[in-house]
């Protein structure tokens, strides 16, 4: 425990939440007596929400105060943790009316190996990669631990939970917990022939939450998707599903020359299909223009509260038509304020080298 960091956090609590000086004094005294800082539920909620507010890469921060916080720090066994993760998935999914949610597990003991709770497997075969290439290494790890996928392009990976130094335990997510959206286009019916789908809720599981210097290594959290994450990246990146050539074929675009802008056409129609499909299924998703407008409101809100908005410009601009948003035309200081969420490398990657393909060489 670093008392200075704890003090900084608790001062922030008292300032922003209006907790009294007496409360602060007593709280600090108690912490000094035990030598340990265990955030109360209210401190945990505030810490998790401010950590979102401080997430420099996130365009969706307007809603930071609405984050639902589940305190599962008392759970001990892999089984119990698995059940809490299913509760998270169900609560957050909410039949499509997605709720920003975080579940916090015990610090220093629980480790979730997944990158996101719901993610598609990727397999290397002699005819090329099946599924999501970004999951190749983790899929192999799951297979070594005894998991077997169906070999489709969209096999949901199992949850891999490790407690202390025990062997990690695998759990399948029952199908009824995974809301998925088949992708179709409002005009081009043949887009359905690609048999694409994506899951409704991105639940980041490999970031640790830092509150007052205490690290919660297992604290999966989610918002809802911005369309471009799926349409411009997951489906379009050449090291992901790499679908632009197939979309271009369906749309009968002239792919023999860059200057026909076939990639841009294909991207646009793919993104329209993603937004349309989610909307039709009644699943929350946001387009990048509206997300940018909401981010502007967040900036105004923060200014009114005399706080500076920190940000990471490279991540805040949408990957499609970035210059049509106000974000493109301004700059942000990328200073990391705490509480915050920090990337942590999965234990299975520590020994292994990450597979980085030489994409654009
Ligand atoms: N970009 C990631 C994905 O496509 C998800 C990151 C978090 N996104 C969010 N909207 N909260 O799966």
mmCIF file with all atom_site columns, N, CA and C in Angstrom, residues 31-101:
data_model
loop_
_atom_site.group_PDB
_atom_site.id
_atom_site.type_symbol
_atom_site.label_atom_id
_atom_site.label_alt_id
_atom_site.label_comp_id
_atom_site.label_asym_id
_atom_site.label_entity_id
_atom_site.label_seq_id
_atom_site.pdbx_PDB_ins_code
_atom_site.Cartn_x
_atom_site.Cartn_y
_atom_site.Cartn_z
_atom_site.occupancy
_atom_site.B_iso_or_equiv
_atom_site.pdbx_formal_charge
_atom_site.auth_seq_id
_atom_site.auth_comp_id
_atom_site.auth_asym_id
_atom_site.auth_atom_id
_atom_site.pdbx_PDB_model_num
ATOM 1   N N  . UNK A 1 31  ? -7.085  3.255   8.138   1.00 0.00 ? 31  UNK A N  1
ATOM 2   C CA . UNK A 1 31  ? -6.193  2.629   7.155   1.00 0.00 ? 31  UNK A CA 1
ATOM 3   C C  . UNK A 1 31  ? -4.772  2.524   7.724   1.00 0.00 ? 31  UNK A C  1
ATOM 4   N N  . UNK A 1 32  ? -4.357  3.585   8.427   1.00 0.00 ? 32  UNK A N  1
ATOM 5   C CA . UNK A 1 32  ? -3.014  3.551   9.018   1.00 0.00 ? 32  UNK A CA 1
ATOM 6   C C  . UNK A 1 32  ? -2.919  2.491   10.102  1.00 0.00 ? 32  UNK A C  1
ATOM 7   N N  . UNK A 1 33  ? -4.002  2.325   10.852  1.00 0.00 ? 33  UNK A N  1
ATOM 8   C CA . UNK A 1 33  ? -4.003  1.313   11.920  1.00 0.00 ? 33  UNK A CA 1
ATOM 9   C C  . UNK A 1 33  ? -3.871  -0.103  11.376  1.00 0.00 ? 33  UNK A C  1
ATOM 10  N N  . UNK A 1 34  ? -4.621  -0.392  10.313  1.00 0.00 ? 34  UNK A N  1
ATOM 11  C CA . UNK A 1 34  ? -4.575  -1.755  9.768   1.00 0.00 ? 34  UNK A CA 1
ATOM 12  C C  . UNK A 1 34  ? -3.431  -1.912  8.772   1.00 0.00 ? 34  UNK A C  1
ATOM 13  N N  . UNK A 1 35  ? -2.956  -0.801  8.234   1.00 0.00 ? 35  UNK A N  1
ATOM 14  C CA . UNK A 1 35  ? -1.917  -0.876  7.207   1.00 0.00 ? 35  UNK A CA 1
ATOM 15  C C  . UNK A 1 35  ? -2.446  -1.358  5.872   1.00 0.00 ? 35  UNK A C  1
ATOM 16  N N  . UNK A 1 36  ? -3.784  -1.370  5.756   1.00 0.00 ? 36  UNK A N  1
ATOM 17  C CA . UNK A 1 36  ? -4.360  -1.850  4.495   1.00 0.00 ? 36  UNK A CA 1
ATOM 18  C C  . UNK A 1 36  ? -5.488  -0.958  4.021   1.00 0.00 ? 36  UNK A C  1
ATOM 19  N N  . UNK A 1 37  ? -5.600  -0.803  2.708   1.00 0.00 ? 37  UNK A N  1
ATOM 20  C CA . UNK A 1 37  ? -6.704  -0.041  2.129   1.00 0.00 ? 37  UNK A CA 1
ATOM 21  C C  . UNK A 1 37  ? -7.618  -0.984  1.357   1.00 0.00 ? 37  UNK A C  1
ATOM 22  N N  . UNK A 1 38  ? -8.789  -1.213  1.927   1.00 0.00 ? 38  UNK A N  1
ATOM 23  C CA . UNK A 1 38  ? -9.834  -1.966  1.221   1.00 0.00 ? 38  UNK A CA 1
ATOM 24  C C  . UNK A 1 38  ? -10.936 -0.984  0.889   1.00 0.00 ? 38  UNK A C  1
ATOM 25  N N  . UNK A 1 39  ? -11.053 -0.575  -0.364  1.00 0.00 ? 39  UNK A N  1
ATOM 26  C CA . UNK A 1 39  ? -12.104 0.385   -0.692  1.00 0.00 ? 39  UNK A CA 1
ATOM 27  C C  . UNK A 1 39  ? -13.468 -0.116  -0.212  1.00 0.00 ? 39  UNK A C  1
ATOM 28  N N  . UNK A 1 40  ? -14.261 0.801   0.340   1.00 0.00 ? 40  UNK A N  1
ATOM 29  C CA . UNK A 1 40  ? -15.645 0.457   0.665   1.00 0.00 ? 40  UNK A CA 1
ATOM 30  C C  . UNK A 1 40  ? -16.400 0.325   -0.654  1.00 0.00 ? 40  UNK A C  1
ATOM 31  N N  . UNK A 1 41  ? -17.648 -0.135  -0.583  1.00 0.00 ? 41  UNK A N  1
ATOM 32  C CA . UNK A 1 41  ? -18.419 -0.255  -1.823  1.00 0.00 ? 41  UNK A CA 1
ATOM 33  C C  . UNK A 1 41  ? -18.539 1.098   -2.511  1.00 0.00 ? 41  UNK A C  1
ATOM 34  N N  . UNK A 1 42  ? -18.857 2.143   -1.735  1.00 0.00 ? 42  UNK A N  1
ATOM 35  C CA . UNK A 1 42  ? -19.035 3.476   -2.326  1.00 0.00 ? 42  UNK A CA 1
ATOM 36  C C  . UNK A 1 42  ? -17.739 3.995   -2.954  1.00 0.00 ? 42  UNK A C  1
ATOM 37  N N  . UNK A 1 43  ? -16.622 3.707   -2.302  1.00 0.00 ? 43  UNK A N  1
ATOM 38  C CA . UNK A 1 43  ? -15.327 4.124   -2.864  1.00 0.00 ? 43  UNK A CA 1
ATOM 39  C C  . UNK A 1 43  ? -15.031 3.350   -4.149  1.00 0.00 ? 43  UNK A C  1
ATOM 40  N N  . UNK A 1 44  ? -15.382 2.092   -4.138  1.00 0.00 ? 44  UNK A N  1
ATOM 41  C CA . UNK A 1 44  ? -15.153 1.254   -5.319  1.00 0.00 ? 44  UNK A CA 1
ATOM 42  C C  . UNK A 1 44  ? -15.969 1.779   -6.503  1.00 0.00 ? 44  UNK A C  1
ATOM 43  N N  . UNK A 1 45  ? -17.215 2.115   -6.249  1.00 0.00 ? 45  UNK A N  1
ATOM 44  C CA . UNK A 1 45  ? -18.095 2.619   -7.306  1.00 0.00 ? 45  UNK A CA 1
ATOM 45  C C  . UNK A 1 45  ? -17.527 3.918   -7.868  1.00 0.00 ? 45  UNK A C  1
ATOM 46  N N  . UNK A 1 46  ? -17.170 4.829   -6.981  1.00 0.00 ? 46  UNK A N  1
ATOM 47  C CA . UNK A 1 46  ? -16.620 6.105   -7.432  1.00 0.00 ? 46  UNK A CA 1
ATOM 48  C C  . UNK A 1 46  ? -15.308 5.887   -8.198  1.00 0.00 ? 46  UNK A C  1
ATOM 49  N N  . UNK A 1 47  ? -14.452 5.026   -7.657  1.00 0.00 ? 47  UNK A N  1
ATOM 50  C CA . UNK A 1 47  ? -13.162 4.754   -8.298  1.00 0.00 ? 47  UNK A CA 1
ATOM 51  C C  . UNK A 1 47  ? -13.324 4.169   -9.691  1.00 0.00 ? 47  UNK A C  1
ATOM 52  N N  . UNK A 1 48  ? -14.224 3.217   -9.828  1.00 0.00 ? 48  UNK A N  1
ATOM 53  C CA . UNK A 1 48  ? -14.419 2.562   -11.128 1.00 0.00 ? 48  UNK A CA 1
ATOM 54  C C  . UNK A 1 48  ? -14.971 3.557   -12.141 1.00 0.00 ? 48  UNK A C  1
ATOM 55  N N  . UNK A 1 49  ? -15.880 4.430   -11.679 1.00 0.00 ? 49  UNK A N  1
ATOM 56  C CA . UNK A 1 49  ? -16.475 5.414   -12.586 1.00 0.00 ? 49  UNK A CA 1
ATOM 57  C C  . UNK A 1 49  ? -15.453 6.464   -13.010 1.00 0.00 ? 49  UNK A C  1
ATOM 58  N N  . UNK A 1 50  ? -14.659 6.948   -12.056 1.00 0.00 ? 50  UNK A N  1
ATOM 59  C CA . UNK A 1 50  ? -13.648 7.954   -12.399 1.00 0.00 ? 50  UNK A CA 1
ATOM 60  C C  . UNK A 1 50  ? -12.579 7.330   -13.305 1.00 0.00 ? 50  UNK A C  1
ATOM 61  N N  . UNK A 1 51  ? -12.299 6.057   -13.088 1.00 0.00 ? 51  UNK A N  1
ATOM 62  C CA . UNK A 1 51  ? -11.337 5.369   -13.957 1.00 0.00 ? 51  UNK A CA 1
ATOM 63  C C  . UNK A 1 51  ? -11.820 5.410   -15.405 1.00 0.00 ? 51  UNK A C  1
ATOM 64  N N  . UNK A 1 52  ? -13.120 5.267   -15.599 1.00 0.00 ? 52  UNK A N  1
ATOM 65  C CA . UNK A 1 52  ? -13.684 5.385   -16.955 1.00 0.00 ? 52  UNK A CA 1
ATOM 66  C C  . UNK A 1 52  ? -13.535 6.823   -17.453 1.00 0.00 ? 52  UNK A C  1
ATOM 67  N N  . UNK A 1 53  ? -13.878 7.777   -16.585 1.00 0.00 ? 53  UNK A N  1
ATOM 68  C CA . UNK A 1 53  ? -13.774 9.194   -16.953 1.00 0.00 ? 53  UNK A CA 1
ATOM 69  C C  . UNK A 1 53  ? -12.346 9.527   -17.385 1.00 0.00 ? 53  UNK A C  1
ATOM 70  N N  . UNK A 1 54  ? -11.375 8.853   -16.803 1.00 0.00 ? 54  UNK A N  1
ATOM 71  C CA . UNK A 1 54  ? -9.965  9.117   -17.097 1.00 0.00 ? 54  UNK A CA 1
ATOM 72  C C  . UNK A 1 54  ? -9.403  8.273   -18.239 1.00 0.00 ? 54  UNK A C  1
ATOM 73  N N  . UNK A 1 55  ? -10.256 7.522   -18.917 1.00 0.00 ? 55  UNK A N  1
ATOM 74  C CA . UNK A 1 55  ? -9.749  6.603   -19.959 1.00 0.00 ? 55  UNK A CA 1
ATOM 75  C C  . UNK A 1 55  ? -9.522  7.355   -21.264 1.00 0.00 ? 55  UNK A C  1
ATOM 76  N N  . UNK A 1 56  ? -8.288  7.717   -21.501 1.00 0.00 ? 56  UNK A N  1
ATOM 77  C CA . UNK A 1 56  ? -7.945  8.635   -22.582 1.00 0.00 ? 56  UNK A CA 1
ATOM 78  C C  . UNK A 1 56  ? -8.273  8.129   -23.983 1.00 0.00 ? 56  UNK A C  1
ATOM 79  N N  . UNK A 1 57  ? -8.434  6.812   -24.105 1.00 0.00 ? 57  UNK A N  1
ATOM 80  C CA . UNK A 1 57  ? -8.717  6.277   -25.434 1.00 0.00 ? 57  UNK A CA 1
ATOM 81  C C  . UNK A 1 57  ? -10.208 6.203   -25.737 1.00 0.00 ? 57  UNK A C  1
ATOM 82  N N  . UNK A 1 58  ? -11.025 6.476   -24.720 1.00 0.00 ? 58  UNK A N  1
ATOM 83  C CA . UNK A 1 58  ? -12.462 6.178   -24.859 1.00 0.00 ? 58  UNK A CA 1
ATOM 84  C C  . UNK A 1 58  ? -13.265 7.391   -25.289 1.00 0.00 ? 58  UNK A C  1
ATOM 85  N N  . UNK A 1 59  ? -14.032 7.229   -26.382 1.00 0.00 ? 59  UNK A N  1
ATOM 86  C CA . UNK A 1 59  ? -14.870 8.301   -26.911 1.00 0.00 ? 59  UNK A CA 1
ATOM 87  C C  . UNK A 1 59  ? -16.227 8.318   -26.201 1.00 0.00 ? 59  UNK A C  1
ATOM 88  N N  . UNK A 1 60  ? -16.530 7.271   -25.448 1.00 0.00 ? 60  UNK A N  1
ATOM 89  C CA . UNK A 1 60  ? -17.868 7.111   -24.861 1.00 0.00 ? 60  UNK A CA 1
ATOM 90  C C  . UNK A 1 60  ? -17.992 7.573   -23.417 1.00 0.00 ? 60  UNK A C  1
ATOM 91  N N  . UNK A 1 61  ? -17.080 8.430   -22.985 1.00 0.00 ? 61  UNK A N  1
ATOM 92  C CA . UNK A 1 61  ? -16.978 8.757   -21.563 1.00 0.00 ? 61  UNK A CA 1
ATOM 93  C C  . UNK A 1 61  ? -18.104 9.616   -20.995 1.00 0.00 ? 61  UNK A C  1
ATOM 94  N N  . UNK A 1 62  ? -18.988 10.150  -21.878 1.00 0.00 ? 62  UNK A N  1
ATOM 95  C CA . UNK A 1 62  ? -20.091 10.973  -21.368 1.00 0.00 ? 62  UNK A CA 1
ATOM 96  C C  . UNK A 1 62  ? -20.875 10.222  -20.289 1.00 0.00 ? 62  UNK A C  1
ATOM 97  N N  . UNK A 1 63  ? -20.912 8.904   -20.419 1.00 0.00 ? 63  UNK A N  1
ATOM 98  C CA . UNK A 1 63  ? -21.794 8.110   -19.557 1.00 0.00 ? 63  UNK A CA 1
ATOM 99  C C  . UNK A 1 63  ? -21.107 7.543   -18.320 1.00 0.00 ? 63  UNK A C  1
ATOM 100 N N  . UNK A 1 64  ? -19.959 8.099   -17.954 1.00 0.00 ? 64  UNK A N  1
ATOM 101 C CA . UNK A 1 64  ? -19.146 7.518   -16.883 1.00 0.00 ? 64  UNK A CA 1
ATOM 102 C C  . UNK A 1 64  ? -19.909 7.347   -15.579 1.00 0.00 ? 64  UNK A C  1
ATOM 103 N N  . UNK A 1 65  ? -20.858 8.261   -15.302 1.00 0.00 ? 65  UNK A N  1
ATOM 104 C CA . UNK A 1 65  ? -21.562 8.188   -14.015 1.00 0.00 ? 65  UNK A CA 1
ATOM 105 C C  . UNK A 1 65  ? -22.579 7.056   -13.963 1.00 0.00 ? 65  UNK A C  1
ATOM 106 N N  . UNK A 1 66  ? -22.904 6.505   -15.139 1.00 0.00 ? 66  UNK A N  1
ATOM 107 C CA . UNK A 1 66  ? -23.946 5.475   -15.170 1.00 0.00 ? 66  UNK A CA 1
ATOM 108 C C  . UNK A 1 66  ? -23.372 4.057   -15.034 1.00 0.00 ? 66  UNK A C  1
ATOM 109 N N  . UNK A 1 67  ? -22.053 3.958   -14.860 1.00 0.00 ? 67  UNK A N  1
ATOM 110 C CA . UNK A 1 67  ? -21.440 2.626   -14.762 1.00 0.00 ? 67  UNK A CA 1
ATOM 111 C C  . UNK A 1 67  ? -22.009 1.853   -13.569 1.00 0.00 ? 67  UNK A C  1
ATOM 112 N N  . UNK A 1 68  ? -22.501 0.646   -13.849 1.00 0.00 ? 68  UNK A N  1
ATOM 113 C CA . UNK A 1 68  ? -23.016 -0.248  -12.807 1.00 0.00 ? 68  UNK A CA 1
ATOM 114 C C  . UNK A 1 68  ? -21.842 -1.036  -12.226 1.00 0.00 ? 68  UNK A C  1
ATOM 115 N N  . UNK A 1 69  ? -21.729 -1.077  -10.926 1.00 0.00 ? 69  UNK A N  1
ATOM 116 C CA . UNK A 1 69  ? -20.572 -1.745  -10.321 1.00 0.00 ? 69  UNK A CA 1
ATOM 117 C C  . UNK A 1 69  ? -21.016 -2.939  -9.485  1.00 0.00 ? 69  UNK A C  1
ATOM 118 N N  . UNK A 1 70  ? -20.528 -4.112  -9.850  1.00 0.00 ? 70  UNK A N  1
ATOM 119 C CA . UNK A 1 70  ? -20.776 -5.304  -9.035  1.00 0.00 ? 70  UNK A CA 1
ATOM 120 C C  . UNK A 1 70  ? -19.519 -5.619  -8.233  1.00 0.00 ? 70  UNK A C  1
ATOM 121 N N  . UNK A 1 71  ? -19.702 -5.685  -6.940  1.00 0.00 ? 71  UNK A N  1
ATOM 122 C CA . UNK A 1 71  ? -18.592 -5.962  -6.028  1.00 0.00 ? 71  UNK A CA 1
ATOM 123 C C  . UNK A 1 71  ? -18.582 -7.457  -5.728  1.00 0.00 ? 71  UNK A C  1
ATOM 124 N N  . UNK A 1 72  ? -17.657 -8.173  -6.336  1.00 0.00 ? 72  UNK A N  1
ATOM 125 C CA . UNK A 1 72  ? -17.570 -9.627  -6.136  1.00 0.00 ? 72  UNK A CA 1
ATOM 126 C C  . UNK A 1 72  ? -16.223 -9.972  -5.504  1.00 0.00 ? 72  UNK A C  1
ATOM 127 N N  . UNK A 1 73  ? -15.724 -9.060  -4.668  1.00 0.00 ? 73  UNK A N  1
ATOM 128 C CA . UNK A 1 73  ? -14.401 -9.258  -4.070  1.00 0.00 ? 73  UNK A CA 1
ATOM 129 C C  . UNK A 1 73  ? -14.364 -10.392 -3.061  1.00 0.00 ? 73  UNK A C  1
ATOM 130 N N  . UNK A 1 74  ? -15.551 -10.848 -2.642  1.00 0.00 ? 74  UNK A N  1
ATOM 131 C CA . UNK A 1 74  ? -15.583 -11.930 -1.640  1.00 0.00 ? 74  UNK A CA 1
ATOM 132 C C  . UNK A 1 74  ? -15.470 -13.315 -2.263  1.00 0.00 ? 74  UNK A C  1
ATOM 133 N N  . UNK A 1 75  ? -15.516 -13.415 -3.601  1.00 0.00 ? 75  UNK A N  1
ATOM 134 C CA . UNK A 1 75  ? -15.538 -14.745 -4.226  1.00 0.00 ? 75  UNK A CA 1
ATOM 135 C C  . UNK A 1 75  ? -14.157 -15.401 -4.202  1.00 0.00 ? 75  UNK A C  1
ATOM 136 N N  . UNK A 1 76  ? -14.155 -16.721 -3.983  1.00 0.00 ? 76  UNK A N  1
ATOM 137 C CA . UNK A 1 76  ? -12.899 -17.465 -3.805  1.00 0.00 ? 76  UNK A CA 1
ATOM 138 C C  . UNK A 1 76  ? -12.648 -18.477 -4.922  1.00 0.00 ? 76  UNK A C  1
ATOM 139 N N  . UNK A 1 77  ? -13.697 -19.169 -5.335  1.00 0.00 ? 77  UNK A N  1
ATOM 140 C CA . UNK A 1 77  ? -13.458 -20.304 -6.231  1.00 0.00 ? 77  UNK A CA 1
ATOM 141 C C  . UNK A 1 77  ? -13.694 -19.932 -7.699  1.00 0.00 ? 77  UNK A C  1
ATOM 142 N N  . UNK A 1 78  ? -13.071 -20.719 -8.562  1.00 0.00 ? 78  UNK A N  1
ATOM 143 C CA . UNK A 1 78  ? -13.220 -20.522 -10.004 1.00 0.00 ? 78  UNK A CA 1
ATOM 144 C C  . UNK A 1 78  ? -14.699 -20.598 -10.399 1.00 0.00 ? 78  UNK A C  1
ATOM 145 N N  . UNK A 1 79  ? -15.389 -21.572 -9.805  1.00 0.00 ? 79  UNK A N  1
ATOM 146 C CA . UNK A 1 79  ? -16.826 -21.758 -10.067 1.00 0.00 ? 79  UNK A CA 1
ATOM 147 C C  . UNK A 1 79  ? -17.637 -20.505 -9.768  1.00 0.00 ? 79  UNK A C  1
ATOM 148 N N  . UNK A 1 80  ? -17.410 -19.977 -8.579  1.00 0.00 ? 80  UNK A N  1
ATOM 149 C CA . UNK A 1 80  ? -18.146 -18.772 -8.155  1.00 0.00 ? 80  UNK A CA 1
ATOM 150 C C  . UNK A 1 80  ? -17.843 -17.599 -9.084  1.00 0.00 ? 80  UNK A C  1
ATOM 151 N N  . UNK A 1 81  ? -16.585 -17.508 -9.489  1.00 0.00 ? 81  UNK A N  1
ATOM 152 C CA . UNK A 1 81  ? -16.176 -16.409 -10.366 1.00 0.00 ? 81  UNK A CA 1
ATOM 153 C C  . UNK A 1 81  ? -16.842 -16.566 -11.736 1.00 0.00 ? 81  UNK A C  1
ATOM 154 N N  . UNK A 1 82  ? -16.859 -17.805 -12.212 1.00 0.00 ? 82  UNK A N  1
ATOM 155 C CA . UNK A 1 82  ? -17.537 -18.093 -13.484 1.00 0.00 ? 82  UNK A CA 1
ATOM 156 C C  . UNK A 1 82  ? -19.001 -17.660 -13.429 1.00 0.00 ? 82  UNK A C  1
ATOM 157 N N  . UNK A 1 83  ? -19.663 -18.003 -12.333 1.00 0.00 ? 83  UNK A N  1
ATOM 158 C CA . UNK A 1 83  ? -21.084 -17.629 -12.213 1.00 0.00 ? 83  UNK A CA 1
ATOM 159 C C  . UNK A 1 83  ? -21.256 -16.114 -12.170 1.00 0.00 ? 83  UNK A C  1
ATOM 160 N N  . UNK A 1 84  ? -20.327 -15.433 -11.515 1.00 0.00 ? 84  UNK A N  1
ATOM 161 C CA . UNK A 1 84  ? -20.394 -13.964 -11.472 1.00 0.00 ? 84  UNK A CA 1
ATOM 162 C C  . UNK A 1 84  ? -20.184 -13.380 -12.877 1.00 0.00 ? 84  UNK A C  1
ATOM 163 N N  . UNK A 1 85  ? -19.325 -14.021 -13.670 1.00 0.00 ? 85  UNK A N  1
ATOM 164 C CA . UNK A 1 85  ? -19.098 -13.537 -15.034 1.00 0.00 ? 85  UNK A CA 1
ATOM 165 C C  . UNK A 1 85  ? -20.353 -13.726 -15.885 1.00 0.00 ? 85  UNK A C  1
ATOM 166 N N  . UNK A 1 86  ? -21.039 -14.854 -15.668 1.00 0.00 ? 86  UNK A N  1
ATOM 167 C CA . UNK A 1 86  ? -22.296 -15.056 -16.399 1.00 0.00 ? 86  UNK A CA 1
ATOM 168 C C  . UNK A 1 86  ? -23.328 -14.005 -15.984 1.00 0.00 ? 86  UNK A C  1
ATOM 169 N N  . UNK A 1 87  ? -23.376 -13.706 -14.689 1.00 0.00 ? 87  UNK A N  1
ATOM 170 C CA . UNK A 1 87  ? -24.298 -12.653 -14.235 1.00 0.00 ? 87  UNK A CA 1
ATOM 171 C C  . UNK A 1 87  ? -23.955 -11.322 -14.899 1.00 0.00 ? 87  UNK A C  1
ATOM 172 N N  . UNK A 1 88  ? -22.660 -11.038 -15.001 1.00 0.00 ? 88  UNK A N  1
ATOM 173 C CA . UNK A 1 88  ? -22.239 -9.801  -15.663 1.00 0.00 ? 88  UNK A CA 1
ATOM 174 C C  . UNK A 1 88  ? -22.738 -9.777  -17.114 1.00 0.00 ? 88  UNK A C  1
ATOM 175 N N  . UNK A 1 89  ? -22.478 -10.872 -17.824 1.00 0.00 ? 89  UNK A N  1
ATOM 176 C CA . UNK A 1 89  ? -22.873 -10.924 -19.238 1.00 0.00 ? 89  UNK A CA 1
ATOM 177 C C  . UNK A 1 89  ? -24.383 -10.688 -19.381 1.00 0.00 ? 89  UNK A C  1
ATOM 178 N N  . UNK A 1 90  ? -25.145 -11.359 -18.522 1.00 0.00 ? 90  UNK A N  1
ATOM 179 C CA . UNK A 1 90  ? -26.603 -11.255 -18.620 1.00 0.00 ? 90  UNK A CA 1
ATOM 180 C C  . UNK A 1 90  ? -27.090 -9.843  -18.272 1.00 0.00 ? 90  UNK A C  1
ATOM 181 N N  . UNK A 1 91  ? -26.565 -9.297  -17.190 1.00 0.00 ? 91  UNK A N  1
ATOM 182 C CA . UNK A 1 91  ? -26.987 -7.963  -16.760 1.00 0.00 ? 91  UNK A CA 1
ATOM 183 C C  . UNK A 1 91  ? -26.603 -6.922  -17.801 1.00 0.00 ? 91  UNK A C  1
ATOM 184 N N  . UNK A 1 92  ? -25.376 -7.007  -18.298 1.00 0.00 ? 92  UNK A N  1
ATOM 185 C CA . UNK A 1 92  ? -24.870 -6.019  -19.255 1.00 0.00 ? 92  UNK A CA 1
ATOM 186 C C  . UNK A 1 92  ? -25.621 -6.124  -20.584 1.00 0.00 ? 92  UNK A C  1
ATOM 187 N N  . UNK A 1 93  ? -25.909 -7.350  -21.013 1.00 0.00 ? 93  UNK A N  1
ATOM 188 C CA . UNK A 1 93  ? -26.584 -7.559  -22.294 1.00 0.00 ? 93  UNK A CA 1
ATOM 189 C C  . UNK A 1 93  ? -28.016 -7.047  -22.229 1.00 0.00 ? 93  UNK A C  1
ATOM 190 N N  . UNK A 1 94  ? -28.728 -7.425  -21.167 1.00 0.00 ? 94  UNK A N  1
ATOM 191 C CA . UNK A 1 94  ? -30.066 -6.890  -20.913 1.00 0.00 ? 94  UNK A CA 1
ATOM 192 C C  . UNK A 1 94  ? -30.944 -6.963  -22.163 1.00 0.00 ? 94  UNK A C  1
ATOM 193 N N  . UNK A 1 95  ? -30.874 -8.087  -22.846 1.00 0.00 ? 95  UNK A N  1
ATOM 194 C CA . UNK A 1 95  ? -31.653 -8.328  -24.064 1.00 0.00 ? 95  UNK A CA 1
ATOM 195 C C  . UNK A 1 95  ? -31.463 -7.233  -25.115 1.00 0.00 ? 95  UNK A C  1
ATOM 196 N N  . UNK A 1 96  ? -30.292 -6.618  -25.130 1.00 0.00 ? 96  UNK A N  1
ATOM 197 C CA . UNK A 1 96  ? -29.980 -5.651  -26.178 1.00 0.00 ? 96  UNK A CA 1
ATOM 198 C C  . UNK A 1 96  ? -29.929 -4.213  -25.678 1.00 0.00 ? 96  UNK A C  1
ATOM 199 N N  . UNK A 1 97  ? -30.600 -3.941  -24.557 1.00 0.00 ? 97  UNK A N  1
ATOM 200 C CA . UNK A 1 97  ? -30.530 -2.575  -23.993 1.00 0.00 ? 97  UNK A CA 1
ATOM 201 C C  . UNK A 1 97  ? -29.315 -2.516  -23.067 1.00 0.00 ? 97  UNK A C  1
ATOM 202 N N  . UNK A 1 98  ? -28.148 -2.456  -23.687 1.00 0.00 ? 98  UNK A N  1
ATOM 203 C CA . UNK A 1 98  ? -26.874 -2.697  -23.011 1.00 0.00 ? 98  UNK A CA 1
ATOM 204 C C  . UNK A 1 98  ? -26.616 -1.715  -21.876 1.00 0.00 ? 98  UNK A C  1
ATOM 205 N N  . UNK A 1 99  ? -26.151 -2.282  -20.747 1.00 0.00 ? 99  UNK A N  1
ATOM 206 C CA . UNK A 1 99  ? -25.839 -1.456  -19.581 1.00 0.00 ? 99  UNK A CA 1
ATOM 207 C C  . UNK A 1 99  ? -24.335 -1.476  -19.328 1.00 0.00 ? 99  UNK A C  1
ATOM 208 N N  . UNK A 1 100 ? -23.687 -0.305  -19.303 1.00 0.00 ? 100 UNK A N  1
ATOM 209 C CA . UNK A 1 100 ? -22.266 -0.249  -18.936 1.00 0.00 ? 100 UNK A CA 1
ATOM 210 C C  . UNK A 1 100 ? -22.092 -0.830  -17.528 1.00 0.00 ? 100 UNK A C  1
ATOM 211 N N  . UNK A 1 101 ? -21.228 -1.824  -17.431 1.00 0.00 ? 101 UNK A N  1
ATOM 212 C CA . UNK A 1 101 ? -21.119 -2.601  -16.192 1.00 0.00 ? 101 UNK A CA 1
ATOM 213 C C  . UNK A 1 101 ? -19.671 -2.991  -15.934 1.00 0.00 ? 101 UNK A C  1
#
